[in-house]
Amino acid sequence: MNESSSEPGTVRPGGRTARVREAVLRAAGDALAEDGFDRLDLAEIARRAEVGKTTLYRRWGTVPGLVADMLGEMAADSLPRTETGSLDGDLTAFARLVLGTLTDTRQGPLFKALIAAATCDEQTATALHRFYRVRLDEWAPCVEAAVTRGEIPAGTDPHEVIRAVSAPLYYRLLASGDPLDEAAADRAVLVAVAAAKAGVFVA
Amino acid sequence: MNESSSEPGTVRPGGRTARVREAVLRAAGDALAEDGFDRLDLAEIARRAEVGKTTLYRRWGTVPGLVADMLGEMAADSLPRTETGSLDGDLTAFARLVLGTLTDTRQGPLFKALIAAATCDEQTATALHRFYRVRLDEWAPCVEAAVTRGEIPAGTDPHEVIRAVSAPLYYRLLASGDPLDEAAADRAVLVAVAAAKAGVFVA
DNA sequence: TCGTTAACGCAACTGGAGTCCCGTTATGAA
DNA sequence: TTCATAACGGGACTCCAGTTGCGTTAACGA
């Protein structure tokens, strides 16, 4: 709210400031994964990170602000994409990756918490959307390659295909509570491939 | 936690108690839709419902407890299913219904808040899953009818088809932030139908 | 190396969410 | 209608998340 001075951490971003930021973001991730979004207080994070809680309130202000920063960090480190030579193989690799993330003991609850945080705060929502945008851009090329190979029709929207694979897994995680297993992941891939070949994703 | 006495509202559920419950659930819905899950305090709901806040804490205990009760109520009133005579038509009606709910000024934010609450509390999560189970059961017959008509293969899992239609819409609402419009709803239907005809949902 | 000051840490403070006590209302059974 | 008591309401109290003030540390330019 104070527009006369710059945000803390921008003028002297090196050394101690960077160490504090790293420790806090890691501690926040742990705390989010363990306790969930609502049971979180910054004092707990400060203790874990061995940092004064004043620092947290001054630099990030609120829990959503901190979460938004975390998401920016997560979007920065891209994850490797496999190239198997077929759309089915590539999408299966992607689906397994998403499945692994969402069922991971630490990352699953973390993603739940991140999404919960995004529903409560506009800034966090923007950061979350940017994160998924990056993920989609990262994996879109495997769909484009399938178009080049002639597996699926020209003009197919790559983002739509990737979304179609992700969506059922997130739906199970967040809404329906149905089991998140390899069968679900593989079925999501089959659905997306069948639809793509039928030309449903052609713009 | 007090197992020696029954829950409040179970011995004298009529008259005043019922009025209080109704007023509180409505006020809670309004507050959730307007303020979101985290900015909620029971005192605010008590003011809206013109009820003492002591009553809220005594009957529901916490915000998640109240939300879980709300979800039970929402699952109770089923929503009408249209019969158009074709799988495509029925699923489009369903997709439009979901779309309408999620983009509604009041219900959209409410659902976001409900899902956020479910990620934070096990009791709420159970209530949410039950809610979607009811929804799925309600719409499954239109898939079974399509099997009977021979539109899609025998053995198709009805729930999977309905889930396939819902998932992309919820994914947009909660995760990616992509636009929630009729194009998205219609595409979700096309995807589900194409996959169903290809036999992807056969158990 | 030195000086300026950004950024941090400690501890005292504050406001409001959640609890508790006790008197009041009105439900449901006799 | 009467009575016992389930359920509600008001208000005081507690406790801790979040704030503030001020002294300390260390980043970075000269």
PDB file of N, CA and C in Angstrom, chain B residues 32-98:
ATOM      1  N   LEU B  32     -20.330 -16.834   2.225  1.00  0.00           N
ATOM      2  CA  LEU B  32     -19.315 -17.601   1.502  1.00  0.00           C
ATOM      3  C   LEU B  32     -19.169 -17.084   0.076  1.00  0.00           C
ATOM      4  N   ALA B  33     -20.308 -16.852  -0.573  1.00  0.00           N
ATOM      5  CA  ALA B  33     -20.283 -16.405  -1.963  1.00  0.00           C
ATOM      6  C   ALA B  33     -19.642 -15.021  -2.075  1.00  0.00           C
ATOM      7  N   GLU B  34     -19.911 -14.166  -1.101  1.00  0.00           N
ATOM      8  CA  GLU B  34     -19.412 -12.796  -1.190  1.00  0.00           C
ATOM      9  C   GLU B  34     -17.962 -12.653  -0.737  1.00  0.00           C
ATOM     10  N   ASP B  35     -17.647 -13.275   0.407  1.00  0.00           N
ATOM     11  CA  ASP B  35     -16.347 -13.022   1.017  1.00  0.00           C
ATOM     12  C   ASP B  35     -15.327 -14.120   0.779  1.00  0.00           C
ATOM     13  N   GLY B  36     -15.763 -15.294   0.364  1.00  0.00           N
ATOM     14  CA  GLY B  36     -14.835 -16.407   0.225  1.00  0.00           C
ATOM     15  C   GLY B  36     -14.676 -17.136   1.542  1.00  0.00           C
ATOM     16  N   PHE B  37     -14.006 -18.274   1.445  1.00  0.00           N
ATOM     17  CA  PHE B  37     -13.945 -19.206   2.556  1.00  0.00           C
ATOM     18  C   PHE B  37     -13.115 -18.699   3.736  1.00  0.00           C
ATOM     19  N   ASP B  38     -12.027 -18.021   3.449  1.00  0.00           N
ATOM     20  CA  ASP B  38     -11.107 -17.675   4.538  1.00  0.00           C
ATOM     21  C   ASP B  38     -11.496 -16.407   5.277  1.00  0.00           C
ATOM     22  N   ARG B  39     -12.157 -15.483   4.570  1.00  0.00           N
ATOM     23  CA  ARG B  39     -12.505 -14.205   5.214  1.00  0.00           C
ATOM     24  C   ARG B  39     -13.775 -14.319   6.055  1.00  0.00           C
ATOM     25  N   LEU B  40     -14.141 -15.543   6.342  1.00  0.00           N
ATOM     26  CA  LEU B  40     -15.421 -15.766   6.990  1.00  0.00           C
ATOM     27  C   LEU B  40     -15.271 -15.882   8.492  1.00  0.00           C
ATOM     28  N   ASP B  41     -16.099 -15.159   9.236  1.00  0.00           N
ATOM     29  CA  ASP B  41     -16.167 -15.478  10.658  1.00  0.00           C
ATOM     30  C   ASP B  41     -17.620 -15.676  11.036  1.00  0.00           C
ATOM     31  N   LEU B  42     -17.805 -16.520  12.018  1.00  0.00           N
ATOM     32  CA  LEU B  42     -19.154 -16.904  12.386  1.00  0.00           C
ATOM     33  C   LEU B  42     -19.955 -15.733  12.954  1.00  0.00           C
ATOM     34  N   ALA B  43     -19.279 -14.760  13.536  1.00  0.00           N
ATOM     35  CA  ALA B  43     -19.983 -13.600  14.082  1.00  0.00           C
ATOM     36  C   ALA B  43     -20.724 -12.850  12.973  1.00  0.00           C
ATOM     37  N   GLU B  44     -20.065 -12.737  11.813  1.00  0.00           N
ATOM     38  CA  GLU B  44     -20.681 -12.062  10.663  1.00  0.00           C
ATOM     39  C   GLU B  44     -21.935 -12.814  10.213  1.00  0.00           C
ATOM     40  N   ILE B  45     -21.834 -14.126  10.137  1.00  0.00           N
ATOM     41  CA  ILE B  45     -22.981 -14.940   9.743  1.00  0.00           C
ATOM     42  C   ILE B  45     -24.108 -14.777  10.760  1.00  0.00           C
ATOM     43  N   ALA B  46     -23.756 -14.762  12.036  1.00  0.00           N
ATOM     44  CA  ALA B  46     -24.760 -14.610  13.086  1.00  0.00           C
ATOM     45  C   ALA B  46     -25.513 -13.293  12.921  1.00  0.00           C
ATOM     46  N   ARG B  47     -24.791 -12.224  12.616  1.00  0.00           N
ATOM     47  CA  ARG B  47     -25.430 -10.919  12.412  1.00  0.00           C
ATOM     48  C   ARG B  47     -26.424 -10.989  11.267  1.00  0.00           C
ATOM     49  N   ARG B  48     -25.972 -11.550  10.113  1.00  0.00           N
ATOM     50  CA  ARG B  48     -26.842 -11.655   8.939  1.00  0.00           C
ATOM     51  C   ARG B  48     -28.098 -12.458   9.253  1.00  0.00           C
ATOM     52  N   ALA B  49     -27.929 -13.548   9.978  1.00  0.00           N
ATOM     53  CA  ALA B  49     -29.049 -14.449  10.242  1.00  0.00           C
ATOM     54  C   ALA B  49     -29.891 -13.957  11.417  1.00  0.00           C
ATOM     55  N   GLU B  50     -29.435 -12.869  12.051  1.00  0.00           N
ATOM     56  CA  GLU B  50     -30.119 -12.329  13.232  1.00  0.00           C
ATOM     57  C   GLU B  50     -30.265 -13.401  14.305  1.00  0.00           C
ATOM     58  N   VAL B  51     -29.111 -13.964  14.621  1.00  0.00           N
ATOM     59  CA  VAL B  51     -29.040 -15.065  15.558  1.00  0.00           C
ATOM     60  C   VAL B  51     -27.827 -14.823  16.456  1.00  0.00           C
ATOM     61  N   GLY B  52     -27.896 -15.270  17.684  1.00  0.00           N
ATOM     62  CA  GLY B  52     -26.753 -15.103  18.573  1.00  0.00           C
ATOM     63  C   GLY B  52     -25.573 -15.927  18.111  1.00  0.00           C
ATOM     64  N   LYS B  53     -24.370 -15.369  18.186  1.00  0.00           N
ATOM     65  CA  LYS B  53     -23.225 -16.116  17.667  1.00  0.00           C
ATOM     66  C   LYS B  53     -22.921 -17.328  18.542  1.00  0.00           C
ATOM     67  N   THR B  54     -23.345 -17.271  19.804  1.00  0.00           N
ATOM     68  CA  THR B  54     -23.174 -18.441  20.668  1.00  0.00           C
ATOM     69  C   THR B  54     -23.847 -19.662  20.055  1.00  0.00           C
ATOM     70  N   THR B  55     -25.030 -19.440  19.479  1.00  0.00           N
ATOM     71  CA  THR B  55     -25.770 -20.535  18.862  1.00  0.00           C
ATOM     72  C   THR B  55     -24.957 -21.205  17.758  1.00  0.00           C
ATOM     73  N   LEU B  56     -24.310 -20.367  16.950  1.00  0.00           N
ATOM     74  CA  LEU B  56     -23.504 -20.923  15.864  1.00  0.00           C
ATOM     75  C   LEU B  56     -22.385 -21.801  16.397  1.00  0.00           C
ATOM     76  N   TYR B  57     -21.634 -21.272  17.350  1.00  0.00           N
ATOM     77  CA  TYR B  57     -20.503 -22.034  17.875  1.00  0.00           C
ATOM     78  C   TYR B  57     -20.983 -23.314  18.556  1.00  0.00           C
ATOM     79  N   ARG B  58     -22.162 -23.237  19.203  1.00  0.00           N
ATOM     80  CA  ARG B  58     -22.640 -24.411  19.908  1.00  0.00           C
ATOM     81  C   ARG B  58     -23.112 -25.488  18.932  1.00  0.00           C
ATOM     82  N   ARG B  59     -23.858 -25.082  17.895  1.00  0.00           N
ATOM     83  CA  ARG B  59     -24.440 -26.090  17.009  1.00  0.00           C
ATOM     84  C   ARG B  59     -23.475 -26.610  15.962  1.00  0.00           C
ATOM     85  N   TRP B  60     -22.620 -25.705  15.429  1.00  0.00           N
ATOM     86  CA  TRP B  60     -21.768 -26.143  14.308  1.00  0.00           C
ATOM     87  C   TRP B  60     -20.280 -26.147  14.655  1.00  0.00           C
ATOM     88  N   GLY B  61     -19.944 -25.437  15.712  1.00  0.00           N
ATOM     89  CA  GLY B  61     -18.553 -25.486  16.163  1.00  0.00           C
ATOM     90  C   GLY B  61     -17.593 -24.648  15.356  1.00  0.00           C
ATOM     91  N   THR B  62     -17.399 -25.013  14.086  1.00  0.00           N
ATOM     92  CA  THR B  62     -16.423 -24.307  13.267  1.00  0.00           C
ATOM     93  C   THR B  62     -17.013 -23.997  11.898  1.00  0.00           C
ATOM     94  N   VAL B  63     -16.299 -23.201  11.118  1.00  0.00           N
ATOM     95  CA  VAL B  63     -16.734 -22.886   9.761  1.00  0.00           C
ATOM     96  C   VAL B  63     -16.854 -24.160   8.913  1.00  0.00           C
ATOM     97  N   PRO B  64     -15.856 -25.041   8.900  1.00  0.00           N
ATOM     98  CA  PRO B  64     -15.999 -26.261   8.103  1.00  0.00           C
ATOM     99  C   PRO B  64     -17.213 -27.094   8.510  1.00  0.00           C
ATOM    100  N   GLY B  65     -17.510 -27.160   9.797  1.00  0.00           N
ATOM    101  CA  GLY B  65     -18.671 -27.910  10.243  1.00  0.00           C
ATOM    102  C   GLY B  65     -19.946 -27.347   9.655  1.00  0.00           C
ATOM    103  N   LEU B  66     -20.024 -26.036   9.634  1.00  0.00           N
ATOM    104  CA  LEU B  66     -21.192 -25.364   9.069  1.00  0.00           C
ATOM    105  C   LEU B  66     -21.300 -25.626   7.574  1.00  0.00           C
ATOM    106  N   VAL B  67     -20.162 -25.547   6.891  1.00  0.00           N
ATOM    107  CA  VAL B  67     -20.133 -25.775   5.440  1.00  0.00           C
ATOM    108  C   VAL B  67     -20.555 -27.205   5.121  1.00  0.00           C
ATOM    109  N   ALA B  68     -20.110 -28.153   5.938  1.00  0.00           N
ATOM    110  CA  ALA B  68     -20.482 -29.544   5.707  1.00  0.00           C
ATOM    111  C   ALA B  68     -21.996 -29.712   5.810  1.00  0.00           C
ATOM    112  N   ASP B  69     -22.611 -29.062   6.790  1.00  0.00           N
ATOM    113  CA  ASP B  69     -24.057 -29.132   6.948  1.00  0.00           C
ATOM    114  C   ASP B  69     -24.749 -28.550   5.720  1.00  0.00           C
ATOM    115  N   MET B  70     -24.212 -27.442   5.209  1.00  0.00           N
ATOM    116  CA  MET B  70     -24.747 -26.793   4.018  1.00  0.00           C
ATOM    117  C   MET B  70     -24.736 -27.740   2.825  1.00  0.00           C
ATOM    118  N   LEU B  71     -23.630 -28.458   2.677  1.00  0.00           N
ATOM    119  CA  LEU B  71     -23.489 -29.376   1.554  1.00  0.00           C
ATOM    120  C   LEU B  71     -24.501 -30.507   1.644  1.00  0.00           C
ATOM    121  N   GLY B  72     -24.748 -30.969   2.877  1.00  0.00           N
ATOM    122  CA  GLY B  72     -25.766 -31.996   3.059  1.00  0.00           C
ATOM    123  C   GLY B  72     -27.115 -31.499   2.566  1.00  0.00           C
ATOM    124  N   GLU B  73     -27.425 -30.267   2.892  1.00  0.00           N
ATOM    125  CA  GLU B  73     -28.681 -29.643   2.477  1.00  0.00           C
ATOM    126  C   GLU B  73     -28.751 -29.527   0.951  1.00  0.00           C
ATOM    127  N   MET B  74     -27.614 -29.111   0.345  1.00  0.00           N
ATOM    128  CA  MET B  74     -27.587 -28.934  -1.112  1.00  0.00           C
ATOM    129  C   MET B  74     -27.747 -30.265  -1.835  1.00  0.00           C
ATOM    130  N   ALA B  75     -27.181 -31.327  -1.269  1.00  0.00           N
ATOM    131  CA  ALA B  75     -27.312 -32.638  -1.901  1.00  0.00           C
ATOM    132  C   ALA B  75     -28.751 -33.114  -1.843  1.00  0.00           C
ATOM    133  N   ALA B  76     -29.465 -32.696  -0.792  1.00  0.00           N
ATOM    134  CA  ALA B  76     -30.833 -33.159  -0.590  1.00  0.00           C
ATOM    135  C   ALA B  76     -31.752 -32.705  -1.723  1.00  0.00           C
ATOM    136  N   ASP B  77     -31.690 -31.433  -2.120  1.00  0.00           N
ATOM    137  CA  ASP B  77     -32.569 -31.008  -3.205  1.00  0.00           C
ATOM    138  C   ASP B  77     -31.915 -31.305  -4.551  1.00  0.00           C
ATOM    139  N   SER B  78     -32.413 -32.356  -5.194  1.00  0.00           N
ATOM    140  CA  SER B  78     -31.889 -32.772  -6.491  1.00  0.00           C
ATOM    141  C   SER B  78     -32.332 -31.782  -7.564  1.00  0.00           C
ATOM    142  N   LEU B  79     -31.590 -31.776  -8.662  1.00  0.00           N
ATOM    143  CA  LEU B  79     -31.952 -30.827  -9.729  1.00  0.00           C
ATOM    144  C   LEU B  79     -32.495 -31.588 -10.930  1.00  0.00           C
ATOM    145  N   PRO B  80     -33.468 -30.996 -11.624  1.00  0.00           N
ATOM    146  CA  PRO B  80     -34.187 -31.737 -12.664  1.00  0.00           C
ATOM    147  C   PRO B  80     -33.283 -32.109 -13.835  1.00  0.00           C
ATOM    148  N   ARG B  81     -33.486 -33.316 -14.355  1.00  0.00           N
ATOM    149  CA  ARG B  81     -32.722 -33.778 -15.515  1.00  0.00           C
ATOM    150  C   ARG B  81     -33.605 -33.706 -16.751  1.00  0.00           C
ATOM    151  N   THR B  82     -33.073 -33.140 -17.809  1.00  0.00           N
ATOM    152  CA  THR B  82     -33.827 -33.069 -19.063  1.00  0.00           C
ATOM    153  C   THR B  82     -33.600 -34.337 -19.873  1.00  0.00           C
ATOM    154  N   GLU B  83     -34.586 -34.702 -20.674  1.00  0.00           N
ATOM    155  CA  GLU B  83     -34.500 -35.881 -21.539  1.00  0.00           C
ATOM    156  C   GLU B  83     -34.704 -35.413 -22.971  1.00  0.00           C
ATOM    157  N   THR B  84     -33.635 -35.366 -23.733  1.00  0.00           N
ATOM    158  CA  THR B  84     -33.755 -34.842 -25.101  1.00  0.00           C
ATOM    159  C   THR B  84     -33.817 -35.946 -26.147  1.00  0.00           C
ATOM    160  N   GLY B  85     -33.491 -37.177 -25.772  1.00  0.00           N
ATOM    161  CA  GLY B  85     -33.574 -38.270 -26.737  1.00  0.00           C
ATOM    162  C   GLY B  85     -32.255 -38.644 -27.373  1.00  0.00           C
ATOM    163  N   SER B  86     -31.217 -37.817 -27.142  1.00  0.00           N
ATOM    164  CA  SER B  86     -29.890 -38.191 -27.648  1.00  0.00           C
ATOM    165  C   SER B  86     -28.846 -37.933 -26.572  1.00  0.00           C
ATOM    166  N   LEU B  87     -27.767 -38.703 -26.581  1.00  0.00           N
ATOM    167  CA  LEU B  87     -26.715 -38.515 -25.588  1.00  0.00           C
ATOM    168  C   LEU B  87     -26.142 -37.113 -25.687  1.00  0.00           C
ATOM    169  N   ASP B  88     -25.897 -36.696 -26.904  1.00  0.00           N
ATOM    170  CA  ASP B  88     -25.343 -35.366 -27.131  1.00  0.00           C
ATOM    171  C   ASP B  88     -26.240 -34.287 -26.531  1.00  0.00           C
ATOM    172  N   GLY B  89     -27.529 -34.419 -26.762  1.00  0.00           N
ATOM    173  CA  GLY B  89     -28.467 -33.426 -26.244  1.00  0.00           C
ATOM    174  C   GLY B  89     -28.517 -33.435 -24.727  1.00  0.00           C
ATOM    175  N   ASP B  90     -28.588 -34.635 -24.155  1.00  0.00           N
ATOM    176  CA  ASP B  90     -28.665 -34.744 -22.692  1.00  0.00           C
ATOM    177  C   ASP B  90     -27.411 -34.192 -22.039  1.00  0.00           C
ATOM    178  N   LEU B  91     -26.252 -34.569 -22.572  1.00  0.00           N
ATOM    179  CA  LEU B  91     -24.997 -34.106 -21.971  1.00  0.00           C
ATOM    180  C   LEU B  91     -24.816 -32.600 -22.146  1.00  0.00           C
ATOM    181  N   THR B  92     -25.295 -32.076 -23.284  1.00  0.00           N
ATOM    182  CA  THR B  92     -25.223 -30.628 -23.479  1.00  0.00           C
ATOM    183  C   THR B  92     -26.070 -29.921 -22.424  1.00  0.00           C
ATOM    184  N   ALA B  93     -27.259 -30.464 -22.170  1.00  0.00           N
ATOM    185  CA  ALA B  93     -28.109 -29.879 -21.127  1.00  0.00           C
ATOM    186  C   ALA B  93     -27.385 -29.902 -19.784  1.00  0.00           C
ATOM    187  N   PHE B  94     -26.733 -31.029 -19.502  1.00  0.00           N
ATOM    188  CA  PHE B  94     -25.983 -31.147 -18.245  1.00  0.00           C
ATOM    189  C   PHE B  94     -24.835 -30.139 -18.195  1.00  0.00           C
ATOM    190  N   ALA B  95     -24.075 -30.073 -19.277  1.00  0.00           N
ATOM    191  CA  ALA B  95     -22.921 -29.158 -19.325  1.00  0.00           C
ATOM    192  C   ALA B  95     -23.367 -27.711 -19.152  1.00  0.00           C
ATOM    193  N   ARG B  96     -24.486 -27.354 -19.778  1.00  0.00           N
ATOM    194  CA  ARG B  96     -24.989 -25.989 -19.652  1.00  0.00           C
ATOM    195  C   ARG B  96     -25.422 -25.708 -18.214  1.00  0.00           C
ATOM    196  N   LEU B  97     -25.970 -26.740 -17.578  1.00  0.00           N
ATOM    197  CA  LEU B  97     -26.398 -26.597 -16.185  1.00  0.00           C
ATOM    198  C   LEU B  97     -25.186 -26.345 -15.284  1.00  0.00           C
ATOM    199  N   VAL B  98     -24.151 -27.146 -15.468  1.00  0.00           N
ATOM    200  CA  VAL B  98     -22.932 -26.968 -14.683  1.00  0.00           C
ATOM    201  C   VAL B  98     -22.327 -25.596 -14.971  1.00  0.00           C
TER     202      VAL B  98
END
